[in-house]
mmCIF file of C-alpha atoms and ligand atoms in Angstrom:
data_model
loop_
_atom_site.group_PDB
_atom_site.id
_atom_site.type_symbol
_atom_site.label_atom_id
_atom_site.label_comp_id
_atom_site.label_asym_id
_atom_site.label_seq_id
_atom_site.Cartn_x
_atom_site.Cartn_y
_atom_site.Cartn_z
ATOM 1 C CA MET A 874 -55.261 99.675 30.308
ATOM 2 C CA ARG A 875 -52.340 99.422 32.691
ATOM 3 C CA THR A 876 -51.025 95.977 33.554
ATOM 4 C CA LEU A 877 -50.427 94.793 37.101
ATOM 5 C CA ASP A 878 -46.874 94.215 38.296
ATOM 6 C CA GLU A 879 -46.429 90.607 39.449
ATOM 7 C CA ARG A 880 -44.445 91.536 42.533
ATOM 8 C CA ILE A 881 -44.451 94.503 44.868
ATOM 9 C CA ALA A 882 -41.369 96.719 44.524
ATOM 10 C CA MET A 883 -40.009 99.520 46.705
ATOM 11 C CA LYS A 884 -41.519 102.067 44.319
ATOM 12 C CA HIS A 885 -44.990 100.844 45.329
ATOM 13 C CA GLY A 886 -44.494 102.397 48.769
ATOM 14 C CA ALA A 887 -42.806 105.565 47.618
ATOM 15 C CA GLY A 888 -45.730 107.964 47.384
ATOM 16 C CA GLY A 889 -45.572 108.481 43.616
ATOM 17 C CA ARG A 890 -47.540 107.271 40.631
ATOM 18 C CA ALA A 891 -46.642 103.597 41.140
ATOM 19 C CA MET A 892 -48.092 103.615 44.653
ATOM 20 C CA ARG A 893 -51.284 105.376 43.605
ATOM 21 C CA THR A 894 -51.770 102.893 40.766
ATOM 22 C CA LEU A 895 -51.289 99.945 43.128
ATOM 23 C CA ILE A 896 -53.809 101.358 45.606
ATOM 24 C CA GLU A 897 -56.294 101.996 42.811
ATOM 25 C CA GLN A 898 -55.865 98.514 41.333
ATOM 26 C CA VAL A 899 -55.949 96.555 44.591
ATOM 27 C CA PHE A 900 -57.675 98.427 47.402
ATOM 28 C CA VAL A 901 -59.955 100.937 45.723
ATOM 29 C CA GLU A 902 -61.307 98.090 43.555
ATOM 30 C CA ALA A 903 -62.143 96.124 46.687
ATOM 31 C CA PHE A 904 -63.570 98.944 48.800
ATOM 32 C CA ALA A 905 -65.111 101.227 46.230
ATOM 33 C CA ALA A 906 -68.535 101.423 47.906
ATOM 34 C CA PRO A 907 -69.329 105.129 48.164
ATOM 35 C CA ILE A 908 -69.937 106.603 51.610
ATOM 36 C CA ASP A 909 -71.674 109.802 52.637
ATOM 37 C CA GLY A 910 -68.468 111.753 52.898
ATOM 38 C CA VAL A 911 -64.869 111.169 51.856
ATOM 39 C CA GLY A 912 -63.933 107.526 51.240
ATOM 40 C CA LEU A 913 -61.107 105.363 49.958
ATOM 41 C CA ALA A 914 -61.822 106.087 46.301
ATOM 42 C CA ASP A 915 -61.181 109.773 46.960
ATOM 43 C CA MET A 916 -57.614 108.892 47.982
ATOM 44 C CA ASP A 917 -57.354 111.991 50.153
ATOM 45 C CA ASP A 918 -55.267 112.345 53.350
ATOM 46 C CA GLY A 919 -58.007 110.574 55.328
ATOM 47 C CA ALA A 920 -61.690 109.648 55.338
ATOM 48 C CA ALA A 921 -64.625 111.697 56.619
ATOM 49 C CA PHE A 922 -68.085 110.683 57.842
ATOM 50 C CA ARG A 923 -70.997 112.996 58.376
ATOM 51 C CA VAL A 924 -72.036 112.905 62.059
ATOM 52 C CA GLY A 925 -74.944 115.263 62.713
ATOM 53 C CA ASP A 926 -73.842 118.608 61.318
ATOM 54 C CA ARG A 927 -70.155 117.877 61.809
ATOM 55 C CA TRP A 928 -67.515 115.651 60.206
ATOM 56 C CA LEU A 929 -65.659 112.802 61.854
ATOM 57 C CA VAL A 930 -62.263 112.443 60.187
ATOM 58 C CA ILE A 931 -60.098 109.319 60.446
ATOM 59 C CA THR A 932 -56.658 108.612 59.051
ATOM 60 C CA THR A 933 -53.932 105.988 59.501
ATOM 61 C CA ASP A 934 -50.237 105.693 58.739
ATOM 62 C CA SER A 935 -47.462 103.125 59.295
ATOM 63 C CA HIS A 936 -43.901 104.266 59.885
ATOM 64 C CA VAL A 937 -40.796 102.380 58.780
ATOM 65 C CA VAL A 938 -38.178 105.144 58.518
ATOM 66 C CA MET A 939 -34.567 104.034 58.288
ATOM 67 C CA PRO A 940 -32.497 105.005 60.247
ATOM 68 C CA ARG A 941 -34.895 105.275 63.199
ATOM 69 C CA PHE A 942 -32.995 108.251 64.666
ATOM 70 C CA PHE A 943 -32.031 111.167 62.445
ATOM 71 C CA PRO A 944 -31.163 114.850 62.946
ATOM 72 C CA GLY A 945 -34.262 116.622 64.234
ATOM 73 C CA GLY A 946 -36.329 113.586 65.149
ATOM 74 C CA ASP A 947 -36.943 109.863 65.227
ATOM 75 C CA ILE A 948 -39.543 107.281 64.258
ATOM 76 C CA GLY A 949 -41.637 108.115 67.352
ATOM 77 C CA ARG A 950 -41.971 111.809 66.594
ATOM 78 C CA LEU A 951 -42.649 110.915 62.980
ATOM 79 C CA ALA A 952 -45.410 108.443 63.906
ATOM 80 C CA ILE A 953 -47.327 111.082 65.883
ATOM 81 C CA SER A 954 -46.699 113.956 63.475
ATOM 82 C CA GLY A 955 -47.613 111.999 60.335
ATOM 83 C CA THR A 956 -51.094 111.152 61.555
ATOM 84 C CA VAL A 957 -51.809 114.490 63.247
ATOM 85 C CA ASN A 958 -50.786 116.249 60.025
ATOM 86 C CA ASP A 959 -52.944 114.046 57.796
ATOM 87 C CA LEU A 960 -55.954 114.832 60.010
ATOM 88 C CA SER A 961 -55.083 118.519 59.804
ATOM 89 C CA MET A 962 -54.895 118.394 55.991
ATOM 90 C CA MET A 963 -58.581 117.412 56.021
ATOM 91 C CA GLY A 964 -59.361 120.503 58.095
ATOM 92 C CA ALA A 965 -59.487 118.490 61.333
ATOM 93 C CA ALA A 966 -56.705 120.141 63.319
ATOM 94 C CA GLU A 967 -57.973 119.289 66.813
ATOM 95 C CA PRO A 968 -57.323 115.550 67.251
ATOM 96 C CA LEU A 969 -59.521 113.692 69.728
ATOM 97 C CA GLY A 970 -56.984 110.930 70.104
ATOM 98 C CA LEU A 971 -54.592 108.541 68.427
ATOM 99 C CA THR A 972 -54.040 104.807 68.465
ATOM 100 C CA CYS A 973 -50.572 103.302 68.364
ATOM 101 C CA ALA A 974 -49.842 99.780 67.123
ATOM 102 C CA VAL A 975 -46.261 98.545 67.161
ATOM 103 C CA VAL A 976 -44.682 95.464 65.650
ATOM 104 C CA ILE A 977 -41.265 94.848 67.209
ATOM 105 C CA GLU A 978 -38.456 92.535 66.170
ATOM 106 C CA GLU A 979 -37.283 89.998 68.755
ATOM 107 C CA GLY A 980 -34.080 91.285 70.373
ATOM 108 C CA PHE A 981 -34.996 94.979 70.032
ATOM 109 C CA SER A 982 -33.419 97.120 72.761
ATOM 110 C CA ARG A 983 -35.791 98.091 75.579
ATOM 111 C CA GLU A 984 -33.845 101.295 76.080
ATOM 112 C CA GLU A 985 -34.376 102.259 72.449
ATOM 113 C CA LEU A 986 -38.076 101.459 72.742
ATOM 114 C CA LEU A 987 -38.314 103.748 75.780
ATOM 115 C CA THR A 988 -36.530 106.526 73.899
ATOM 116 C CA ILE A 989 -39.014 106.186 71.043
ATOM 117 C CA GLU A 990 -41.919 106.133 73.490
ATOM 118 C CA ARG A 991 -40.699 109.355 75.174
ATOM 119 C CA SER A 992 -40.414 111.001 71.804
ATOM 120 C CA MET A 993 -43.981 109.948 70.934
ATOM 121 C CA ARG A 994 -45.199 111.312 74.269
ATOM 122 C CA ASP A 995 -43.521 114.682 73.665
ATOM 123 C CA ALA A 996 -44.907 115.002 70.141
ATOM 124 C CA ALA A 997 -48.387 113.946 71.303
ATOM 125 C CA ARG A 998 -48.266 116.618 73.994
ATOM 126 C CA GLU A 999 -47.175 119.211 71.441
ATOM 127 C CA ALA A 1000 -50.113 118.294 69.240
ATOM 128 C CA GLY A 1001 -52.639 117.972 72.069
ATOM 129 C CA ALA A 1002 -53.340 114.473 70.735
ATOM 130 C CA PRO A 1003 -53.388 111.773 73.423
ATOM 131 C CA VAL A 1004 -52.606 108.169 72.510
ATOM 132 C CA VAL A 1005 -55.645 106.321 73.831
ATOM 133 C CA THR A 1006 -55.316 102.702 72.724
ATOM 134 C CA GLY A 1007 -52.875 100.458 70.935
ATOM 135 C CA ASP A 1008 -51.495 97.048 70.146
ATOM 136 C CA THR A 1009 -48.126 95.333 70.564
ATOM 137 C CA LYS A 1010 -46.828 92.413 68.514
ATOM 138 C CA VAL A 1011 -43.404 90.815 68.362
ATOM 139 C CA MET A 1012 -41.973 88.977 65.361
ATOM 140 C CA GLY A 1013 -38.909 86.758 65.224
ATOM 141 C CA ARG A 1014 -35.403 87.999 64.664
ATOM 142 C CA GLY A 1015 -34.876 88.794 60.992
ATOM 143 C CA GLU A 1016 -38.602 88.711 60.256
ATOM 144 C CA LEU A 1017 -38.762 92.520 60.177
ATOM 145 C CA ASP A 1018 -36.270 95.342 60.423
ATOM 146 C CA GLY A 1019 -36.473 96.559 64.044
ATOM 147 C CA ILE A 1020 -39.873 98.162 64.504
ATOM 148 C CA ILE A 1021 -42.961 99.314 62.607
ATOM 149 C CA ILE A 1022 -45.220 101.889 64.230
ATOM 150 C CA ASN A 1023 -48.761 102.462 63.032
ATOM 151 C CA THR A 1024 -50.862 105.335 64.308
ATOM 152 C CA THR A 1025 -54.499 106.121 63.576
ATOM 153 C CA GLY A 1026 -56.138 109.396 64.463
ATOM 154 C CA VAL A 1027 -59.671 110.723 64.796
ATOM 155 C CA ALA A 1028 -60.967 114.274 64.956
ATOM 156 C CA PHE A 1029 -64.139 116.258 64.451
ATOM 157 C CA CYS A 1030 -64.371 119.349 62.288
ATOM 158 C CA ASP A 1031 -67.068 121.652 60.916
ATOM 159 C CA ARG A 1032 -65.718 121.974 57.388
ATOM 160 C CA ILE A 1033 -63.760 119.433 55.391
ATOM 161 C CA VAL A 1034 -60.853 120.696 53.332
ATOM 162 C CA ARG A 1035 -60.107 118.448 50.375
ATOM 163 C CA ASP A 1036 -56.975 118.041 48.290
ATOM 164 C CA SER A 1037 -59.215 118.447 45.220
ATOM 165 C CA GLY A 1038 -60.573 121.910 46.003
ATOM 166 C CA LEU A 1039 -58.181 124.114 44.001
ATOM 167 C CA ARG A 1040 -59.822 126.658 41.720
ATOM 168 C CA GLU A 1041 -58.500 128.880 38.962
ATOM 169 C CA GLY A 1042 -56.855 131.940 40.487
ATOM 170 C CA ASP A 1043 -56.081 130.289 43.840
ATOM 171 C CA ARG A 1044 -52.664 131.069 45.209
ATOM 172 C CA ILE A 1045 -50.452 128.139 46.135
ATOM 173 C CA VAL A 1046 -48.958 128.593 49.596
ATOM 174 C CA VAL A 1047 -46.273 126.403 51.158
ATOM 175 C CA THR A 1048 -45.836 126.717 54.927
ATOM 176 C CA GLY A 1049 -42.030 126.617 54.980
ATOM 177 C CA THR A 1050 -38.745 125.368 53.522
ATOM 178 C CA ILE A 1051 -38.909 122.223 51.402
ATOM 179 C CA GLY A 1052 -36.882 118.996 51.407
ATOM 180 C CA ASP A 1053 -35.558 119.242 54.968
ATOM 181 C CA HIS A 1054 -36.787 115.849 56.201
ATOM 182 C CA GLY A 1055 -35.712 113.708 53.267
ATOM 183 C CA ILE A 1056 -32.283 115.297 53.053
ATOM 184 C CA ALA A 1057 -31.667 114.931 56.815
ATOM 185 C CA VAL A 1058 -32.609 111.226 56.729
ATOM 186 C CA MET A 1059 -30.556 110.587 53.593
ATOM 187 C CA SER A 1060 -27.465 112.294 54.948
ATOM 188 C CA LYS A 1061 -27.687 110.244 58.152
ATOM 189 C CA ARG A 1062 -28.391 107.013 56.290
ATOM 190 C CA ASN A 1063 -25.436 107.437 53.938
ATOM 191 C CA ASP A 1064 -23.133 108.981 56.528
ATOM 192 C CA LEU A 1065 -22.650 111.953 54.263
ATOM 193 C CA ALA A 1066 -20.266 114.547 55.594
ATOM 194 C CA LEU A 1067 -22.243 117.527 54.366
ATOM 195 C CA GLU A 1068 -21.703 121.147 55.174
ATOM 196 C CA GLY A 1069 -24.067 122.951 57.517
ATOM 197 C CA ASP A 1070 -27.052 121.818 59.506
ATOM 198 C CA LEU A 1071 -29.371 119.323 57.887
ATOM 199 C CA VAL A 1072 -32.295 118.891 60.251
ATOM 200 C CA SER A 1073 -35.631 117.192 59.622
ATOM 201 C CA ASP A 1074 -38.706 119.418 59.848
ATOM 202 C CA VAL A 1075 -40.749 116.593 61.435
ATOM 203 C CA ALA A 1076 -43.406 118.223 63.635
ATOM 204 C CA PRO A 1077 -47.128 118.159 64.284
ATOM 205 C CA ILE A 1078 -48.429 121.228 62.447
ATOM 206 C CA ASN A 1079 -52.048 121.159 63.582
ATOM 207 C CA ALA A 1080 -51.690 124.451 65.495
ATOM 208 C CA LEU A 1081 -50.192 126.095 62.399
ATOM 209 C CA VAL A 1082 -53.078 124.790 60.270
ATOM 210 C CA ARG A 1083 -55.591 126.049 62.836
ATOM 211 C CA ALA A 1084 -54.038 129.524 62.551
ATOM 212 C CA ALA A 1085 -54.299 129.434 58.742
ATOM 213 C CA LEU A 1086 -57.924 128.249 58.841
ATOM 214 C CA ALA A 1087 -58.838 130.872 61.448
ATOM 215 C CA ALA A 1088 -57.404 133.576 59.185
ATOM 216 C CA GLY A 1089 -58.648 132.212 55.856
ATOM 217 C CA GLY A 1090 -61.867 130.328 56.611
ATOM 218 C CA ASP A 1091 -63.554 129.117 53.413
ATOM 219 C CA ALA A 1092 -60.867 130.869 51.374
ATOM 220 C CA VAL A 1093 -58.546 127.950 52.165
ATOM 221 C CA THR A 1094 -59.711 125.748 49.293
ATOM 222 C CA ALA A 1095 -57.352 122.755 49.455
ATOM 223 C CA MET A 1096 -54.594 121.278 51.596
ATOM 224 C CA LYS A 1097 -52.088 118.455 51.365
ATOM 225 C CA ASP A 1098 -48.875 117.563 53.182
ATOM 226 C CA PRO A 1099 -45.948 117.131 50.796
ATOM 227 C CA THR A 1100 -44.507 113.969 52.358
ATOM 228 C CA ARG A 1101 -43.258 111.086 50.161
ATOM 229 C CA GLY A 1102 -42.714 112.292 46.621
ATOM 230 C CA GLY A 1103 -42.258 115.817 47.945
ATOM 231 C CA LEU A 1104 -43.906 118.989 46.783
ATOM 232 C CA ALA A 1105 -43.953 117.672 43.196
ATOM 233 C CA SER A 1106 -46.189 114.694 44.052
ATOM 234 C CA ALA A 1107 -48.500 116.742 46.276
ATOM 235 C CA LEU A 1108 -48.986 119.425 43.612
ATOM 236 C CA HIS A 1109 -49.593 116.872 40.852
ATOM 237 C CA GLU A 1110 -52.217 115.078 42.892
ATOM 238 C CA MET A 1111 -53.947 118.305 43.862
ATOM 239 C CA ALA A 1112 -53.876 119.698 40.306
ATOM 240 C CA GLN A 1113 -55.131 116.449 38.731
ATOM 241 C CA LYS A 1114 -57.992 116.031 41.185
ATOM 242 C CA SER A 1115 -58.920 119.713 41.067
ATOM 243 C CA LYS A 1116 -58.677 119.885 37.244
ATOM 244 C CA VAL A 1117 -56.506 122.978 37.223
ATOM 245 C CA GLY A 1118 -52.973 123.703 36.074
ATOM 246 C CA VAL A 1119 -50.425 125.114 38.506
ATOM 247 C CA VAL A 1120 -47.668 127.577 37.684
ATOM 248 C CA ILE A 1121 -44.893 127.660 40.275
ATOM 249 C CA ASP A 1122 -42.616 130.666 40.542
ATOM 250 C CA GLU A 1123 -39.402 128.732 41.220
ATOM 251 C CA PRO A 1124 -37.342 131.563 42.736
ATOM 252 C CA ARG A 1125 -40.001 131.875 45.456
ATOM 253 C CA LEU A 1126 -39.599 128.303 46.722
ATOM 254 C CA PRO A 1127 -38.349 128.464 50.312
ATOM 255 C CA LEU A 1128 -35.212 126.314 50.361
ATOM 256 C CA ARG A 1129 -32.383 126.160 52.872
ATOM 257 C CA THR A 1130 -28.933 126.719 51.379
ATOM 258 C CA GLU A 1131 -27.704 123.478 53.022
ATOM 259 C CA VAL A 1132 -30.593 121.496 51.546
ATOM 260 C CA ARG A 1133 -30.055 122.976 48.099
ATOM 261 C CA ALA A 1134 -26.357 122.016 48.260
ATOM 262 C CA ALA A 1135 -27.039 118.487 49.536
ATOM 263 C CA ALA A 1136 -29.738 117.887 46.937
ATOM 264 C CA GLU A 1137 -27.362 118.971 44.202
ATOM 265 C CA LEU A 1138 -24.713 116.618 45.528
ATOM 266 C CA LEU A 1139 -27.188 113.723 45.602
ATOM 267 C CA GLY A 1140 -28.577 114.644 42.206
ATOM 268 C CA ILE A 1141 -32.137 114.968 43.508
ATOM 269 C CA ASP A 1142 -34.589 117.792 42.833
ATOM 270 C CA PRO A 1143 -35.688 119.295 46.203
ATOM 271 C CA MET A 1144 -39.230 119.312 44.790
ATOM 272 C CA HIS A 1145 -39.166 115.502 44.974
ATOM 273 C CA ILE A 1146 -37.897 115.284 48.555
ATOM 274 C CA ALA A 1147 -40.154 114.441 51.500
ATOM 275 C CA ASN A 1148 -41.252 116.953 54.140
ATOM 276 C CA GLU A 1149 -42.814 115.996 57.489
ATOM 277 C CA GLY A 1150 -43.764 119.371 58.925
ATOM 278 C CA LYS A 1151 -45.141 121.278 55.978
ATOM 279 C CA ALA A 1152 -48.418 121.860 54.164
ATOM 280 C CA VAL A 1153 -49.334 123.016 50.665
ATOM 281 C CA MET A 1154 -52.484 125.105 50.563
ATOM 282 C CA GLY A 1155 -54.717 126.591 47.944
ATOM 283 C CA VAL A 1156 -55.971 130.017 49.020
ATOM 284 C CA ARG A 1157 -58.353 132.394 47.247
ATOM 285 C CA PRO A 1158 -56.387 135.406 45.984
ATOM 286 C CA ASP A 1159 -58.087 137.986 48.205
ATOM 287 C CA ALA A 1160 -57.223 135.993 51.345
ATOM 288 C CA ALA A 1161 -53.643 135.041 50.472
ATOM 289 C CA ASP A 1162 -51.975 137.916 52.355
ATOM 290 C CA ARG A 1163 -54.102 137.258 55.425
ATOM 291 C CA VAL A 1164 -53.327 133.539 55.498
ATOM 292 C CA LEU A 1165 -49.629 134.138 54.812
ATOM 293 C CA ALA A 1166 -49.416 136.614 57.708
ATOM 294 C CA ALA A 1167 -51.114 134.122 60.052
ATOM 295 C CA LEU A 1168 -48.699 131.360 59.003
ATOM 296 C CA ARG A 1169 -45.621 133.550 59.383
ATOM 297 C CA ALA A 1170 -46.717 134.617 62.873
ATOM 298 C CA HIS A 1171 -46.415 130.960 63.985
ATOM 299 C CA PRO A 1172 -42.942 129.554 64.762
ATOM 300 C CA LEU A 1173 -43.484 126.611 62.365
ATOM 301 C CA GLY A 1174 -44.589 128.911 59.546
ATOM 302 C CA ARG A 1175 -41.921 131.601 59.579
ATOM 303 C CA ASP A 1176 -40.714 130.715 56.058
ATOM 304 C CA ALA A 1177 -44.193 130.370 54.537
ATOM 305 C CA ALA A 1178 -44.471 131.740 51.012
ATOM 306 C CA VAL A 1179 -46.871 132.156 48.111
ATOM 307 C CA ILE A 1180 -45.148 130.078 45.444
ATOM 308 C CA GLY A 1181 -47.608 129.896 42.590
ATOM 309 C CA VAL A 1182 -51.072 130.233 41.112
ATOM 310 C CA CYS A 1183 -53.746 127.920 39.707
ATOM 311 C CA VAL A 1184 -54.642 128.382 36.047
ATOM 312 C CA ALA A 1185 -57.286 126.966 33.704
ATOM 313 C CA GLU A 1186 -54.748 125.746 31.124
ATOM 314 C CA ARG A 1187 -52.751 122.492 31.163
ATOM 315 C CA THR A 1188 -54.942 120.860 33.798
ATOM 316 C CA GLY A 1189 -53.104 118.363 35.964
ATOM 317 C CA SER A 1190 -49.698 119.768 35.031
ATOM 318 C CA ILE A 1191 -47.207 121.712 37.086
ATOM 319 C CA VAL A 1192 -45.300 124.385 35.179
ATOM 320 C CA LEU A 1193 -42.110 125.715 36.750
ATOM 321 C CA ASP A 1194 -41.361 129.321 35.932
ATOM 322 C CA THR A 1195 -37.617 129.591 36.539
ATOM 323 C CA GLY A 1196 -37.443 133.308 35.898
ATOM 324 C CA VAL A 1197 -35.720 132.791 32.539
ATOM 325 C CA GLY A 1198 -38.043 130.191 31.070
ATOM 326 C CA ARG A 1199 -40.751 127.660 31.744
ATOM 327 C CA ARG A 1200 -40.617 123.883 31.994
ATOM 328 C CA LEU A 1201 -42.924 121.105 33.071
ATOM 329 C CA LEU A 1202 -42.231 119.573 36.476
ATOM 330 C CA ALA A 1203 -42.191 115.782 36.220
ATOM 331 C CA GLU A 1204 -43.876 113.533 38.754
ATOM 332 C CA LEU A 1205 -41.732 110.531 39.601
ATOM 333 C CA ASP A 1206 -43.010 106.980 39.358
ATOM 334 C CA GLY A 1207 -41.439 106.148 42.691
ATOM 335 C CA GLU A 1208 -39.386 108.272 45.008
ATOM 336 C CA PRO A 1209 -35.613 108.654 44.993
ATOM 337 C CA MET A 1210 -35.548 107.664 48.652
ATOM 338 C CA PRO A 1211 -37.306 104.585 50.049
ATOM 339 C CA ARG A 1212 -38.183 104.238 53.771
ATOM 340 C CA ILE A 1213 -38.199 107.956 54.348
ATOM 341 C CA CYS A 1214 -41.147 107.919 56.782
HETATM 342 MG MG1 MG B 406 -50.943 113.254 53.570
#
């Protein structure tokens, strides 16, 4: 029996084990009533209701990234992409619309707000996901740090893809290079003079997911976006829920040279670093080539790779095959980087 922490700490919002435990102990306890579909207790990327012979998917996300502007994006682009991508991870890659609720600190620059709004508009256009309603609140100076943006999205789909659908033999596919977002935000936050281009991957990837689903159909067995906690957290959650083990072929991990160097400098494993424009997928072995080709044909999936396989042994664990040996990949309690999204 795990005990409850008396006070909330930064680790409780970091996407790792501490956050999942908090959600289980506080919110899942309160809202455990099962629904005909995917509910809170499933702790997936969103919820799903049966409507006729289709599914209505809903998901929500609040954004607090610091700094608000970073190489490759800003809090506005992040707020649209985060929600569009969570819908997509459920198999609902054609958003009907989004809501946008902002809480702004007194004294916030109007010009900055307009810049963020333009960025949201551009990302929404890219995703084909109109913002259709919202809410605006202002709090006093010092009562919050600048701005918080919440977005909620809804979409219909014919087939739900769960994060718990991995089966023995499935190939693990990642849609591109890992760690780009977290490293870009960290380098900006700490004013690191790092070599090369560190650019966030933040993007709505619903079109990329549509391409993968069109190519793979039912053979796409599971999806999750490796955001907070990185690829390591996403894989652990998928493996635990699916009751399979995962063996990752480490040399196959797509990783930019600049990100590898920066991660080394910061002493962080790229597997633990957040991504905001990537997906991890489970794909049946006979469809893996097909899905990979479809991903690589899309500009956001050029670096997609098959990085591992699901096995029956060591369920819930992620084994890293380094080429010279094997080791278990740890899941962090928190995340090395707070306020990353
Ligand atoms: Mg997600």
